[in-house]
XYZ file of N, CA and C in Angstrom:
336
model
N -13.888 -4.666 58.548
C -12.849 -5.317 57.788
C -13.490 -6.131 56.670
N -12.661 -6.496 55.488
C -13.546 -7.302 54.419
C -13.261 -8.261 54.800
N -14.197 -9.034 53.907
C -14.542 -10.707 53.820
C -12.713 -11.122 53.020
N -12.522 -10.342 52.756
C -10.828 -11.193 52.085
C -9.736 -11.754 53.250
N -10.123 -10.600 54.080
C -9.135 -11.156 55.160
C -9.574 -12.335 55.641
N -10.406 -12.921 55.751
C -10.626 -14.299 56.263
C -10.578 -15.243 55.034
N -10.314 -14.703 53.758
C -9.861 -16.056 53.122
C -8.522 -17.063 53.856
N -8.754 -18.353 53.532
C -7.711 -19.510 54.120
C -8.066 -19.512 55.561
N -8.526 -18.969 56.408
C -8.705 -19.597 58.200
C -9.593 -20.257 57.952
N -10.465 -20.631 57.840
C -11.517 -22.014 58.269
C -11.326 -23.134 56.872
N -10.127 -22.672 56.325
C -10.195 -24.051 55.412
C -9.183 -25.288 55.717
N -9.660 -26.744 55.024
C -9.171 -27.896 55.742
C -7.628 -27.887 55.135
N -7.074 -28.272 55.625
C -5.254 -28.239 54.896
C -5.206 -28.765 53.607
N -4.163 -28.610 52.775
C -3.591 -28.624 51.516
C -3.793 -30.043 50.928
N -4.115 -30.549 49.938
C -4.021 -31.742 50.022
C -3.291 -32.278 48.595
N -2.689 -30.938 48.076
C -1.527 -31.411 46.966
C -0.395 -31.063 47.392
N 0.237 -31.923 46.583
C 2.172 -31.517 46.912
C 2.424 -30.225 46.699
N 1.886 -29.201 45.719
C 2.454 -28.598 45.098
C 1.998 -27.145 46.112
N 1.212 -27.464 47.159
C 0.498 -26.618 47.746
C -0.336 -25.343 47.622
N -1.455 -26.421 46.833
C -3.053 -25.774 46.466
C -3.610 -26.080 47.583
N -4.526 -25.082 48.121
C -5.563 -25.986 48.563
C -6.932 -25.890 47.549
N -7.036 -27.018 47.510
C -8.409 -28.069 46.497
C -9.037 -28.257 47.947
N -9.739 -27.970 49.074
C -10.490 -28.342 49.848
C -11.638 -27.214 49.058
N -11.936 -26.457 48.415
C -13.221 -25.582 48.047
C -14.022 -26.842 46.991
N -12.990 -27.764 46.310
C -13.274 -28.614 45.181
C -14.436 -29.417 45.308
N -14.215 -30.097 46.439
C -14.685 -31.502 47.264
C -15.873 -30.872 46.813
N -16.647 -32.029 46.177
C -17.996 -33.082 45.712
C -19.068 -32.578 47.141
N -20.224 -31.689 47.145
C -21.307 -31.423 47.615
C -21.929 -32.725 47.990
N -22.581 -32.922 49.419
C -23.078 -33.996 49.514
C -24.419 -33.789 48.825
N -24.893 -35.651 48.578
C -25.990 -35.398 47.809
C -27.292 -34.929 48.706
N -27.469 -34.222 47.749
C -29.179 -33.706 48.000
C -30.114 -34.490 48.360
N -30.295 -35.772 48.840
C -31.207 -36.504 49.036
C -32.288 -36.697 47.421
N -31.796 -36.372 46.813
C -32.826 -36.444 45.645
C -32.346 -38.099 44.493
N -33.083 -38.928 44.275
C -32.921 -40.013 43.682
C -32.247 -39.867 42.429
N -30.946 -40.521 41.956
C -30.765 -40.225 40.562
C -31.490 -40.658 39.536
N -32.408 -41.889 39.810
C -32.713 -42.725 38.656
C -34.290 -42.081 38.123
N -35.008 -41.009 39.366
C -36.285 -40.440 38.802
C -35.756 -39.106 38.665
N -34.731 -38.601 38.667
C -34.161 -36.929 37.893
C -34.080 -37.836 36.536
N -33.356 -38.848 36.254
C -33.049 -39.303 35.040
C -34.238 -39.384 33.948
N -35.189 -40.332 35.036
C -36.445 -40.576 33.967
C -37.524 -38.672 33.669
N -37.402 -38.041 34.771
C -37.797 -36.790 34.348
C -37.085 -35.971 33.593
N -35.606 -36.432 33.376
C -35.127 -35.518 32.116
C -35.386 -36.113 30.937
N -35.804 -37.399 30.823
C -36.128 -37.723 29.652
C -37.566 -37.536 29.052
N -38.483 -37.365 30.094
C -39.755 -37.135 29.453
C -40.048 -35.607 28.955
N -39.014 -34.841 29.793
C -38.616 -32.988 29.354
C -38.310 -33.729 28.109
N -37.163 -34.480 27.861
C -36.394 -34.586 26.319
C -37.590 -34.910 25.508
N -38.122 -35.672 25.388
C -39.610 -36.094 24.911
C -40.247 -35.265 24.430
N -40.680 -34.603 25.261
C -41.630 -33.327 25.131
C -41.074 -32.657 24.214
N -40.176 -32.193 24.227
C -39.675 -31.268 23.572
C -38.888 -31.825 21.997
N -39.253 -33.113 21.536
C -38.644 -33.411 20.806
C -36.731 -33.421 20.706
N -36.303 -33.799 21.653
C -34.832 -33.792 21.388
C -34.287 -35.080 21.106
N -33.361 -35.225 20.671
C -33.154 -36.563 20.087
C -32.538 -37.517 21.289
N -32.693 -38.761 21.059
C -32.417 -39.701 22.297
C -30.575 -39.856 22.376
N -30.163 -40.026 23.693
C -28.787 -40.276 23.676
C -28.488 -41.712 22.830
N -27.016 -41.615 22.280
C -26.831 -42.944 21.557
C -26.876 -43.875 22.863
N -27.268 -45.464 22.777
C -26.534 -46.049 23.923
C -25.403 -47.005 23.391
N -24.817 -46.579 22.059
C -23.700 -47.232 21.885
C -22.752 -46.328 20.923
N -21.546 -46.601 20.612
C -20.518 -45.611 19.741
C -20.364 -46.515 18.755
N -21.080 -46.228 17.782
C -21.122 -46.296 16.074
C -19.142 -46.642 15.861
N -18.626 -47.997 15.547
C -17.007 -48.281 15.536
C -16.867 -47.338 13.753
N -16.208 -46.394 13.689
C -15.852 -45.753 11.895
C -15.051 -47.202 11.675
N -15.940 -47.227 10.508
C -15.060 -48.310 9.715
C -14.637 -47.856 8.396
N -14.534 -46.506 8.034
C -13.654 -45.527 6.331
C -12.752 -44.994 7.212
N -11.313 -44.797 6.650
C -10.058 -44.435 7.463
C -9.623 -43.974 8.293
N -9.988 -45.410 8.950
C -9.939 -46.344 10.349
C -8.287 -46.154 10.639
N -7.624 -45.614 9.849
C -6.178 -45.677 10.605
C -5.813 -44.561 11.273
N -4.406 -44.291 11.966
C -4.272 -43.344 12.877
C -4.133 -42.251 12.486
N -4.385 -40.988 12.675
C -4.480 -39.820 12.716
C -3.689 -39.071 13.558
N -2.686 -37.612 12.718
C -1.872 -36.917 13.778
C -2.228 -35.918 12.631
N -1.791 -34.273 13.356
C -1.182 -32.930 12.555
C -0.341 -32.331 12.903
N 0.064 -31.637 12.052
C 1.459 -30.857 12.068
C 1.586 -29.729 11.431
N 2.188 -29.168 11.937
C 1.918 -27.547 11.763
C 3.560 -27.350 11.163
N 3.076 -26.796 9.871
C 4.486 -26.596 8.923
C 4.504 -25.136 8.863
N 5.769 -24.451 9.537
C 6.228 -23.269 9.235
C 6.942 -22.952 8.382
N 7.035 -22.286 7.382
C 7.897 -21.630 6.194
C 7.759 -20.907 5.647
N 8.570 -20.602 4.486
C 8.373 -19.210 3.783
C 7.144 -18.947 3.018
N 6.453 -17.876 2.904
C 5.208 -17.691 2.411
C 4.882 -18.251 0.863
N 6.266 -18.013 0.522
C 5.946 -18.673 -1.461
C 6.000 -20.255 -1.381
N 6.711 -20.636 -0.277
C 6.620 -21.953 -0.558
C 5.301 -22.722 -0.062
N 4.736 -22.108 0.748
C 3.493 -22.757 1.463
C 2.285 -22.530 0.123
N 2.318 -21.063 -0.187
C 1.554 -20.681 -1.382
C 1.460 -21.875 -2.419
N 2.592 -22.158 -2.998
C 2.853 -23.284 -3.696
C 2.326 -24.571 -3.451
N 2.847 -24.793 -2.154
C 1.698 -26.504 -1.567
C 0.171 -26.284 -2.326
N 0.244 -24.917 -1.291
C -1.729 -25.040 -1.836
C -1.933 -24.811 -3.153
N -1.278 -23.935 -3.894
C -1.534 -24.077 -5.458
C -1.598 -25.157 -5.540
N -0.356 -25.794 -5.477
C -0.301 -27.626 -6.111
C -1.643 -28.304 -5.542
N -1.724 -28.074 -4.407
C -3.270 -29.547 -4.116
C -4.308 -28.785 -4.517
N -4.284 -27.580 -5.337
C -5.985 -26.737 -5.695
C -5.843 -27.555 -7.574
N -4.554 -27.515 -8.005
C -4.249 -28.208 -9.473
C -4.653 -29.461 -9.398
N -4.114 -29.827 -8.118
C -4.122 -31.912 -8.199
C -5.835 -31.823 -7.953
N -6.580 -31.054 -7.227
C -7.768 -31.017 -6.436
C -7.581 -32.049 -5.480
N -6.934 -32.176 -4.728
C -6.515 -33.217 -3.536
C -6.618 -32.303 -2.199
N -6.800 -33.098 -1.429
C -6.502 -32.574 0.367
C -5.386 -32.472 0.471
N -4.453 -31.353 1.484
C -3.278 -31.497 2.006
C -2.246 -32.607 1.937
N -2.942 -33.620 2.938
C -2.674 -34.960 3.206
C -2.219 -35.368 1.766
N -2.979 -35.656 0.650
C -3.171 -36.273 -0.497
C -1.795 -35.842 -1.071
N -1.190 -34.579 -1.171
C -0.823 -33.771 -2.453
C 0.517 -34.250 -1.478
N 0.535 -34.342 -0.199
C 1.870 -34.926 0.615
C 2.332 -36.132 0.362
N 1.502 -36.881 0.450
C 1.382 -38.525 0.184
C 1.718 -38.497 -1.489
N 1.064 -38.029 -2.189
C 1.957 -37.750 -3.583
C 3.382 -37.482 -3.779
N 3.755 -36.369 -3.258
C 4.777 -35.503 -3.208
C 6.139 -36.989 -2.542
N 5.983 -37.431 -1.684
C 7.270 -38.218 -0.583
C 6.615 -39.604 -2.115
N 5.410 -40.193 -2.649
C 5.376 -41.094 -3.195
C 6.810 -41.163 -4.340
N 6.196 -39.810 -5.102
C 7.579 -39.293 -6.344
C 8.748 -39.632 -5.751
N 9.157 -38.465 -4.166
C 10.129 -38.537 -3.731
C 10.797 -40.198 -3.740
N 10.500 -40.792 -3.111
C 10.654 -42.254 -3.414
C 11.025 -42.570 -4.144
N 10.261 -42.760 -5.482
C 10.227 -43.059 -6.288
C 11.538 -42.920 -7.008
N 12.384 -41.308 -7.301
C 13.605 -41.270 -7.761
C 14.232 -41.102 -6.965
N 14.264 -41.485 -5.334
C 15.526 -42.679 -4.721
C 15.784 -43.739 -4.990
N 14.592 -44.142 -5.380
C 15.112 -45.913 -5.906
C 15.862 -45.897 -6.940
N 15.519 -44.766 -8.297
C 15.749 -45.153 -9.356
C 17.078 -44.634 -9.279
N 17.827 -43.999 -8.575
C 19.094 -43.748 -8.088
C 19.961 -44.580 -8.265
């Protein structure tokens, strides 16, 4: 008989609602091996070999530092054509030729 038929008998019960069993998941006990001299021997490999050192801190961006989203605009092919003509004329980014575009827009609502 194959090895399939004994999938699920010797495993420990379900341990999500949704009924997976995640008992194959569970974390290997450790190897008895020290983390802090694997650490220092991967760094003297890194050494050796010239690789560059990990940062030990995250560099804060301080050039536009504000929030960031995208959006995915579907439409007709001449009109999208057109966006990008327009920001290849303005030589602007997407973003830019948008932020232009709603600026105008604005602009003759007020003067409304």
């Amino acid at each position: 008989m194959s090895k399939f038929a004994d999938i699920g008998k010797a495993r420990a019960p379900a341990t999500s609602s949704a009924g997976l069993d995640v008992s194959d998941f569970t974390p290997a006990p450790a190897s008895g091996r020290d983390p802090v001299i694997d650490q220092q021997i991967a760094d003297r490999v890194a050494t050796r070999r010239n690789m560059p050192a990990e940062a030990s801190r995250r560099v804060p961006l301080t050039r536009n530092a504000g929030l960031k989203d995208r959006i995915m605009i579907e439409g007709p092919l001449e009109t999208l054509n057109r966006f990008r003509e327009l920001s290849n004329q303005l030589g602007c980014t997407y973003h830019e030729t948008m932020r232009a575009l709603l600026d105008q827009y604005d602009e003759q609502r007020r003067d409304r």
